[in-house]
Amino acid sequence: MDIHRCRFVPYPPSAINALAFSHPSSLATSSKGPPTLRLAIGRANGDIEIWNPLRGAWQHESTFRGGKDRSIEGLVWTHDPEEQDRNGLNVPGRLRLYSIGYSSAVTEWDLGSGLPIRHASGNYGELWCIAAQPRLPSTKIKTPSISNGNKEDDIECQSLAVGCADGSIVLFSTAEGDLKFERTLTRPAKKKARVLSITWQTRHIVITGHADSTIRIFDIRNGQQIRSMSLGAGPEGGPKGILVWSVKCMVDGTIVSGDSTGTVSFWDAKLYSRLQRITSHKADVLDLAVSVDGEAVFSGSMDRRTTLYKRTVGSRPGEKRRWVEIAHQRFHSHDVKAMATFETKGISILASGGLDTTPIIVPIREYGKEHHRTLSCLPQKPPVCSAPKKRLLVSWWDREVSLWRIATSLQTLVESNEYEDPSFSPTKRLMAKLLIQGEESITSADIVQDGSLLVVATLSAIKVFRLKAKNDSTIGLRKIELPSELHGIGARIIQWSPDGKWLLSITSNNKVQAIRVAGWADSKKGPHFLPQIVNLKRLPRKALQFNYLN
């Protein structure tokens, strides 16, 4: 068996821009989280990865493919309220995932198929940040007989608050399983300062960080601005305005902000005045994460450092507790752009990511005592396939396919003495390159073992190409027209049968289909595909009656 290490295959991993856990932290939970706990990772190429912690195993379950000029800049989860079935049993509400990315639309994703379900947009600028409203505690959910008539208190669904590039703040409703524009909370001011960060203090109070050195507090019940907190002028010799890249709220309402001066500030929950500031970074603080008990804060910066802050115990009775920098460490080799935490009694972790493309999992309670864990940035399935008979190797990434020819085996080279020729290249040769039309990224590709046919799939289309060698250094590709019945059918996974007579695919809704290759009717046009699609039946298996993830 010949083994070839393909270092020449292009594989450009994409930066991590957003992280979000599917469930909020809760110290009332004794286990290591619910079985449906997931971590969503948004990347700069538009891909969304879904990871299952699996009590520490961390399995990469699925990837939602992006497309041309698409980027994931924000991710949030919501949890629909519980419902009752025909037998009167409570059915858990389903989880829903939303994203934003350099556009004016909020996208909801189907967790089963990996496709966008719906988009919601309006007459406002690009969306820069997003936050989901905290869930209404079950103890506070009122029945219609004892409701006080306040519509806001009766709504169990979570709204989405979004900050825009023109300074406006927009609310979206997720009620009734839909995603709709609800209203504009505030219109842009004359300066039109970008809303860089947003969070919820309570179910009615929204806190935003802007590009004009200010943090603003809004009440969604009346749309009024409660307070505006200034961070002052920028550093001497630098920009006048300070960019508030991140704002977070603790369980007691204390506000934490991170800005472009490398400073982490703490603000009073009621008076909205600055309590303390710590300049612990040499560059911008890009994101913050807080512990569920409000005793620890993490900051990630462009200086590659992850810093931990904790409250100190006063040495004198009545002395106020102050925040101090406990430790810092460089888990990443580049900017730390996104952070998220999840805590129960059985688990306490911080997830972080950035330009180095690698997710890092750090323990919170045992910080400094336990080792961190580095998750893989490699795809679930290697983006390569080969035709052994013709020594061809196919690699793909985003919308581009490359076709390589691997040199003759070492034994053949030794026997023929070809390696003694100075013009001979014993490694590889790029034979062809293909750019798929459209905006969607490639999900899968495969080549027939004899190297005659190449198939490339996206979530909306399947394309087949005939390969024919023009000379020793070039292979020509000719697209084969498929029957009209096969148009508009995409696939998550595509593969040829070993004899090349069947084309097998797994669709976005997990159906297994087979397409018959009838034969080569014409040597110029290529093979003929039958228009009938054979749906293969899956063996029955025992499945959960209710599933949070659809």
XYZ file of C-alpha atoms in Angstrom:
550
model
C 0.000 0.000 0.000
C 1.353 3.429 -0.999
C 1.043 6.242 1.542
C 1.463 9.825 0.385
C 1.473 12.788 2.768
C -0.413 15.522 0.906
C 0.980 18.738 2.343
C 0.150 20.581 -0.869
C -3.645 20.344 -0.441
C -4.942 23.882 0.302
C -6.934 24.020 3.526
C -7.575 27.574 4.785
C -9.444 27.294 8.116
C -11.659 30.243 8.992
C -11.587 32.511 12.047
C -14.097 32.125 14.882
C -16.313 35.203 15.247
C -19.091 34.005 17.576
C -19.767 31.406 20.287
C -23.029 30.540 22.037
C -24.227 27.770 24.363
C -27.760 26.500 23.814
C -28.777 26.667 27.507
C -28.186 29.299 30.185
C -26.021 28.478 33.171
C -27.778 27.290 36.328
C -26.313 26.205 39.659
C -29.631 24.539 40.472
C -28.770 21.792 37.969
C -26.741 19.041 39.602
C -25.753 17.191 36.409
C -23.318 18.259 33.697
C -26.052 19.999 31.769
C -29.118 18.815 29.849
C -28.686 16.125 27.164
C -29.494 18.707 24.481
C -26.685 21.065 25.492
C -24.825 22.279 22.399
C -22.140 24.828 21.557
C -22.580 26.803 18.325
C -19.435 28.199 16.672
C -19.765 30.844 13.958
C -16.906 31.314 11.509
C -15.862 34.085 9.133
C -16.634 31.987 6.018
C -20.299 31.663 7.025
C -20.099 28.148 8.490
C -21.790 27.274 11.781
C -20.483 24.276 13.712
C -22.591 22.444 16.294
C -20.609 20.717 19.069
C -21.940 18.301 21.679
C -19.991 18.381 24.991
C -20.927 14.738 25.715
C -19.744 15.074 29.326
C -16.257 16.037 28.208
C -15.929 14.065 24.942
C -16.751 17.106 22.712
C -18.141 15.679 19.485
C -18.443 17.793 16.342
C -21.988 16.858 15.309
C -22.745 18.935 12.217
C -21.731 21.924 10.121
C -24.131 24.394 8.514
C -22.407 25.548 5.333
C -22.038 29.212 4.496
C -21.428 30.831 1.135
C -19.756 33.600 -0.811
C -19.227 36.856 1.135
C -21.128 35.483 4.146
C -19.827 35.791 7.673
C -21.276 34.835 11.050
C -20.822 37.803 13.402
C -23.297 36.851 16.127
C -25.122 33.761 17.430
C -27.926 33.356 19.977
C -30.226 30.536 21.074
C -33.810 30.749 22.286
C -35.982 28.145 23.995
C -39.686 27.978 23.133
C -42.127 27.639 26.049
C -43.381 24.227 27.071
C -46.543 22.834 25.529
C -48.973 20.059 26.392
C -49.686 17.021 24.242
C -52.999 15.199 23.842
C -52.412 13.285 27.067
C -51.818 16.449 29.072
C -48.084 15.832 29.454
C -45.650 18.728 29.261
C -43.580 18.738 26.080
C -40.267 20.647 26.268
C -40.044 23.631 23.952
C -37.643 23.311 21.053
C -34.312 25.066 20.755
C -33.881 27.690 18.038
C -30.658 29.177 16.659
C -30.254 32.637 15.094
C -27.348 34.396 13.416
C -26.351 37.777 11.989
C -23.523 38.724 9.665
C -22.799 41.980 7.833
C -26.351 42.384 6.528
C -29.684 43.777 7.690
C -31.270 40.341 8.233
C -31.560 37.953 11.168
C -31.457 34.308 10.062
C -33.022 31.349 11.847
C -31.510 27.930 11.151
C -33.067 24.484 10.928
C -31.066 22.370 13.372
C -32.001 19.187 11.554
C -31.172 20.053 7.938
C -28.658 22.867 8.478
C -30.590 25.178 6.135
C -31.957 28.653 6.893
C -35.632 28.496 7.844
C -36.489 32.182 7.599
C -35.020 35.664 7.466
C -36.273 38.858 9.075
C -35.115 42.290 7.966
C -36.263 45.903 7.857
C -35.358 49.477 7.017
C -32.229 49.876 9.133
C -28.469 49.538 8.827
C -26.209 46.504 9.027
C -26.559 44.374 12.150
C -23.486 44.398 14.391
C -24.609 42.602 17.562
C -27.463 40.479 18.861
C -28.734 39.290 22.265
C -31.642 37.078 23.334
C -34.032 38.145 26.081
C -33.696 36.117 29.301
C -36.303 33.402 29.737
C -39.195 34.046 32.088
C -38.715 31.794 35.157
C -41.330 29.044 35.419
C -42.330 30.284 38.866
C -43.304 33.649 37.389
C -45.370 32.354 34.465
C -48.903 33.478 35.169
C -52.053 31.664 34.166
C -54.787 33.714 32.449
C -56.980 33.604 35.562
C -54.479 35.427 37.764
C -52.736 37.570 35.118
C -52.414 41.255 35.955
C -53.089 42.281 32.368
C -49.528 43.304 31.567
C -48.797 41.926 28.107
C -45.057 41.963 28.658
C -45.355 39.688 31.691
C -47.615 37.235 29.870
C -45.239 36.665 26.967
C -43.106 33.592 27.606
C -41.198 33.733 24.311
C -37.853 35.440 24.108
C -37.408 38.564 22.002
C -34.207 39.386 20.159
C -32.478 42.766 20.539
C -30.193 43.773 17.681
C -27.785 46.714 17.390
C -27.218 48.340 13.998
C -24.448 50.263 12.279
C -26.594 53.415 12.050
C -27.102 53.502 15.840
C -30.634 52.089 15.925
C -31.769 49.226 18.178
C -34.335 46.798 16.766
C -36.500 44.195 18.490
C -37.602 40.926 16.856
C -40.352 38.617 18.098
C -39.973 34.813 18.172
C -43.555 34.117 19.304
C -45.652 31.384 17.697
C -42.605 29.704 16.184
C -41.992 32.629 13.834
C -39.396 35.389 13.475
C -40.863 38.843 12.887
C -39.762 42.434 13.091
C -41.420 43.811 16.230
C -40.400 47.458 16.463
C -37.490 49.871 16.487
C -36.568 50.638 20.066
C -34.559 53.771 19.291
C -33.758 55.724 16.166
C -30.201 56.742 15.268
C -28.945 60.026 16.655
C -27.257 62.732 14.583
C -23.827 61.175 15.146
C -25.114 57.699 14.194
C -22.706 55.940 16.547
C -22.513 52.227 15.756
C -23.952 49.808 18.288
C -21.016 47.454 18.842
C -22.342 45.336 21.729
C -25.658 44.601 23.386
C -26.984 42.616 26.354
C -30.031 42.326 28.619
C -29.910 43.366 32.280
C -33.470 42.152 32.930
C -36.340 41.118 30.687
C -37.141 44.796 30.183
C -33.778 46.588 30.323
C -31.349 46.564 27.362
C -27.749 47.776 27.641
C -25.755 48.788 24.571
C -22.127 49.719 23.953
C -21.428 52.274 21.204
C -18.539 53.577 19.127
C -18.762 57.072 20.671
C -17.393 56.241 24.160
C -20.831 55.683 25.673
C -22.932 52.915 27.201
C -26.691 53.459 26.995
C -29.531 51.918 29.013
C -33.017 51.468 27.465
C -36.397 50.284 28.766
C -38.224 48.290 26.089
C -41.626 48.848 27.752
C -41.710 52.536 26.832
C -38.724 52.815 24.518
C -37.097 55.481 26.676
C -33.397 55.865 27.356
C -32.810 55.567 31.099
C -29.187 56.605 31.298
C -26.104 57.302 29.195
C -22.712 56.471 30.721
C -19.556 57.977 29.235
C -16.113 56.407 29.202
C -14.438 59.742 28.519
C -12.060 60.736 25.760
C -9.785 58.334 23.974
C -6.085 57.917 24.734
C -3.725 60.756 23.911
C -2.491 60.527 20.355
C -5.228 58.036 19.416
C -8.847 58.227 18.253
C -11.145 60.591 20.145
C -13.837 57.987 20.663
C -13.559 54.753 22.658
C -15.099 51.633 21.132
C -17.142 49.605 23.611
C -16.619 46.161 22.076
C -18.417 44.173 24.771
C -20.971 44.643 27.569
C -22.184 41.931 29.940
C -24.413 41.794 33.032
C -23.962 39.723 36.183
C -26.610 38.023 38.249
C -26.838 41.026 40.611
C -27.207 43.447 37.696
C -23.636 44.778 37.769
C -22.556 45.866 34.287
C -19.123 44.954 32.879
C -17.682 46.567 29.755
C -14.556 46.038 27.665
C -13.288 48.727 25.302
C -10.641 49.648 22.749
C -8.231 50.997 25.380
C -7.740 47.544 26.919
C -9.803 48.521 29.973
C -12.430 46.443 31.762
C -14.932 48.647 33.668
C -17.489 47.713 36.334
C -20.713 49.766 36.685
C -23.302 49.967 39.460
C -26.549 48.150 38.669
C -28.883 50.864 39.998
C -27.001 54.163 39.912
C -25.279 53.330 36.602
C -22.021 54.886 37.775
C -18.574 53.431 37.281
C -17.369 51.534 40.312
C -13.948 50.481 39.118
C -11.797 50.070 36.033
C -8.822 47.808 35.371
C -6.465 48.296 32.427
C -5.038 44.808 32.084
C -4.599 44.513 28.317
C -2.239 46.189 25.890
C -4.822 46.162 23.089
C -8.596 46.162 22.563
C -10.773 43.988 24.784
C -12.930 42.214 22.185
C -15.210 40.113 24.387
C -16.163 39.344 27.983
C -17.650 36.377 29.828
C -19.051 36.264 33.379
C -19.589 33.373 35.787
C -23.084 32.387 36.858
C -22.513 33.449 40.485
C -21.079 36.834 39.483
C -17.766 36.218 41.248
C -15.540 35.867 38.170
C -15.085 37.723 34.883
C -12.993 36.724 31.850
C -11.754 39.078 29.148
C -10.303 38.274 25.725
C -8.164 40.743 23.832
C -6.214 41.452 20.685
C -3.035 40.911 22.715
C -3.906 37.157 22.730
C -4.378 37.074 26.492
C -7.317 35.632 28.423
C -7.531 37.387 31.789
C -9.410 36.337 34.925
C -10.826 38.858 37.449
C -12.334 38.046 40.835
C -13.851 39.929 43.734
C -11.716 40.295 46.820
C -12.996 39.964 50.379
C -12.741 43.211 52.348
C -10.228 43.163 55.202
C -12.437 45.416 57.342
C -16.122 45.092 58.256
C -18.287 47.034 55.819
C -15.479 47.529 53.318
C -16.590 47.256 49.712
C -15.380 44.292 47.721
C -13.192 45.225 44.793
C -12.248 43.479 41.580
C -8.657 42.423 41.004
C -6.813 40.719 38.163
C -6.031 37.182 39.285
C -4.215 35.665 36.324
C -3.767 35.828 32.589
C -2.680 33.270 30.031
C -2.203 33.055 26.269
C -4.327 30.105 25.182
C -4.568 31.497 21.636
C -1.877 32.465 19.154
C -3.865 35.442 17.848
C -6.805 37.749 18.705
C -9.435 36.365 21.094
C -12.699 37.463 19.456
C -15.457 35.416 21.140
C -16.124 33.905 24.574
C -18.993 31.999 26.226
C -19.526 30.238 29.557
C -21.712 27.404 30.808
C -21.976 26.316 34.452
C -23.900 23.838 36.544
C -22.967 22.014 39.730
C -21.266 19.324 37.657
C -19.551 21.413 34.981
C -17.979 24.854 34.733
C -16.323 25.799 31.431
C -15.278 28.780 29.353
C -15.194 28.473 25.549
C -13.128 30.924 23.528
C -12.094 31.384 19.921
C -10.540 33.854 17.542
C -8.338 34.350 14.513
C -6.292 31.219 15.158
C -9.436 29.194 14.214
C -9.126 26.810 17.194
C -11.783 26.580 19.955
C -10.376 26.411 23.478
C -12.220 24.966 26.503
C -11.012 26.265 29.889
C -12.245 25.167 33.368
C -13.603 28.053 35.458
C -13.804 26.775 39.030
C -10.435 25.024 38.818
C -8.788 27.702 36.697
C -5.034 27.287 36.870
C -5.292 23.804 38.404
C -6.768 21.880 35.482
C -5.507 21.813 31.910
C -7.390 23.503 29.121
C -8.580 21.560 26.089
C -8.032 22.447 22.429
C -10.779 21.334 20.034
C -9.989 20.486 16.441
C -10.484 23.062 13.709
C -10.480 20.353 11.027
C -13.717 19.460 9.189
C -15.814 16.423 10.100
C -15.047 14.703 6.802
C -11.700 15.284 5.062
C -12.287 17.463 1.958
C -10.309 15.062 -0.256
C -11.056 11.992 -2.381
C -9.035 10.005 -4.904
C -9.157 7.862 -8.034
C -6.487 5.198 -7.347
C -6.418 3.774 -10.873
C -5.468 7.136 -12.361
C -3.535 8.371 -9.277
C -5.772 11.461 -9.110
C -6.508 13.401 -5.924
C -9.426 15.816 -5.590
C -9.551 18.494 -2.891
C -12.157 21.196 -2.309
C -12.791 24.146 -0.043
C -15.511 26.837 -0.134
C -16.487 26.923 -3.845
C -13.228 25.750 -5.414
C -12.184 22.253 -6.511
C -8.582 21.273 -7.290
C -7.548 18.166 -9.216
C -4.035 16.793 -8.647
C -2.055 13.942 -10.146
C 0.222 12.071 -7.751
C 3.522 10.839 -9.140
C 4.186 7.184 -9.898
C 4.740 4.903 -6.931
C 8.235 4.710 -5.462
C 8.749 1.099 -6.529
C 7.934 1.931 -10.164
C 10.266 4.919 -10.075
C 13.160 2.808 -8.832
C 12.551 0.112 -11.436
C 12.278 2.567 -14.350
C 15.012 4.963 -13.188
C 12.737 7.929 -14.031
C 13.777 9.708 -10.868
C 17.250 10.215 -12.359
C 15.806 12.615 -14.945
C 16.440 16.190 -13.600
C 13.222 17.507 -15.229
C 11.059 14.933 -13.477
C 8.910 16.067 -10.498
C 8.452 13.111 -8.103
C 5.652 14.638 -6.037
C 2.476 16.076 -7.600
C 1.045 18.204 -10.383
C -2.043 20.434 -10.448
C -4.048 19.191 -13.421
C -7.201 21.333 -13.210
C -9.020 23.845 -11.047
C -12.776 24.392 -10.945
C -14.827 27.242 -9.451
C -18.471 26.348 -8.821
C -20.988 29.000 -9.877
C -23.370 30.362 -7.261
C -22.937 31.559 -3.697
C -23.194 28.305 -1.741
C -20.139 26.436 -0.494
C -19.406 22.870 -1.527
C -20.703 20.255 0.891
C -19.216 17.138 -0.720
C -17.445 15.823 -3.834
C -16.331 12.478 -5.227
C -14.556 11.001 -8.241
C -15.042 7.665 -9.971
C -12.221 5.190 -9.367
C -11.194 5.235 -13.039
C -11.026 9.045 -12.971
C -13.638 9.583 -15.702
C -16.378 11.409 -13.725
C -16.393 14.040 -10.987
C -19.459 15.016 -8.953
C -19.728 18.146 -6.801
C -22.651 18.880 -4.463
C -24.010 21.895 -2.618
C -27.166 22.039 -0.542
C -29.160 23.187 -3.581
C -27.570 21.455 -6.592
C -25.602 18.449 -7.825
C -23.179 18.930 -10.721
C -21.418 16.188 -12.699
C -18.318 16.715 -14.852
C -16.570 14.466 -17.335
C -12.770 14.345 -17.035
C -10.563 13.827 -20.071
C -6.802 14.233 -20.201
C -5.608 16.767 -22.788
C -1.922 16.128 -22.199
C 0.419 15.072 -19.415
C -0.156 18.311 -17.467
C -3.804 19.240 -18.110
C -7.192 17.594 -17.659
C -10.262 19.020 -19.372
C -13.622 19.199 -17.586
C -16.964 19.127 -19.397
C -20.225 19.606 -17.512
C -22.823 16.886 -18.045
C -26.443 18.002 -18.216
C -28.625 16.100 -15.763
C -32.322 15.333 -16.383
C -34.741 18.088 -15.413
C -36.079 15.884 -12.614
C -32.696 16.184 -10.874
C -32.484 19.974 -11.030
C -32.676 21.796 -7.700
C -31.753 18.703 -5.695
C -28.793 19.198 -3.386
C -26.926 16.906 -1.028
C -24.973 16.928 2.208
C -22.907 13.895 1.175
C -22.378 12.573 -2.365
C -20.537 9.421 -3.462
C -20.130 7.099 -6.442
C -20.627 3.374 -6.128
C -17.414 1.314 -6.599
C -18.427 0.311 -10.148
C -19.485 3.880 -11.052
C -23.014 2.807 -12.047
C -24.828 4.528 -9.166
C -24.601 8.009 -7.717
C -25.594 7.987 -4.025
C -26.515 11.056 -2.004
C -27.769 12.078 1.424
C -30.022 15.113 1.222
C -30.301 17.961 3.734
C -33.302 16.228 5.371
C -31.266 12.984 5.735
C -32.930 11.033 2.918
C -30.742 8.477 1.146
C -31.186 8.593 -2.616
C -29.639 6.775 -5.582
C -29.390 7.885 -9.223
C -28.726 5.277 -11.929
C -26.032 5.797 -14.569
C -27.531 4.034 -17.615
C -24.370 4.033 -19.704
C -22.274 6.047 -22.109
C -24.617 6.914 -24.975
C -22.076 9.159 -26.671
C -18.329 9.410 -26.122
C -18.510 13.215 -26.443
C -21.594 13.930 -24.318
C -20.716 11.486 -21.558
C -22.924 9.080 -19.582
C -26.717 9.101 -19.482
C -28.532 9.432 -16.127
C -32.000 8.014 -15.587
C -34.507 10.653 -14.438
C -36.003 8.401 -11.756
C -34.639 8.852 -8.243
C -34.549 5.739 -6.062
C -35.304 6.515 -2.410
C -33.647 3.976 -0.158
C -35.585 2.969 2.930
C -33.826 3.247 6.246
C -34.080 0.486 8.809
C -36.492 1.336 11.654
C -34.925 2.299 14.941
C -36.112 3.387 18.341
C -36.057 7.187 18.574
C -37.015 9.715 21.218
C -40.619 10.849 21.093
C -39.683 14.470 21.775
C -36.429 16.093 20.779
C -35.327 19.636 21.615
C -33.246 19.726 18.435
C -36.036 18.675 16.017
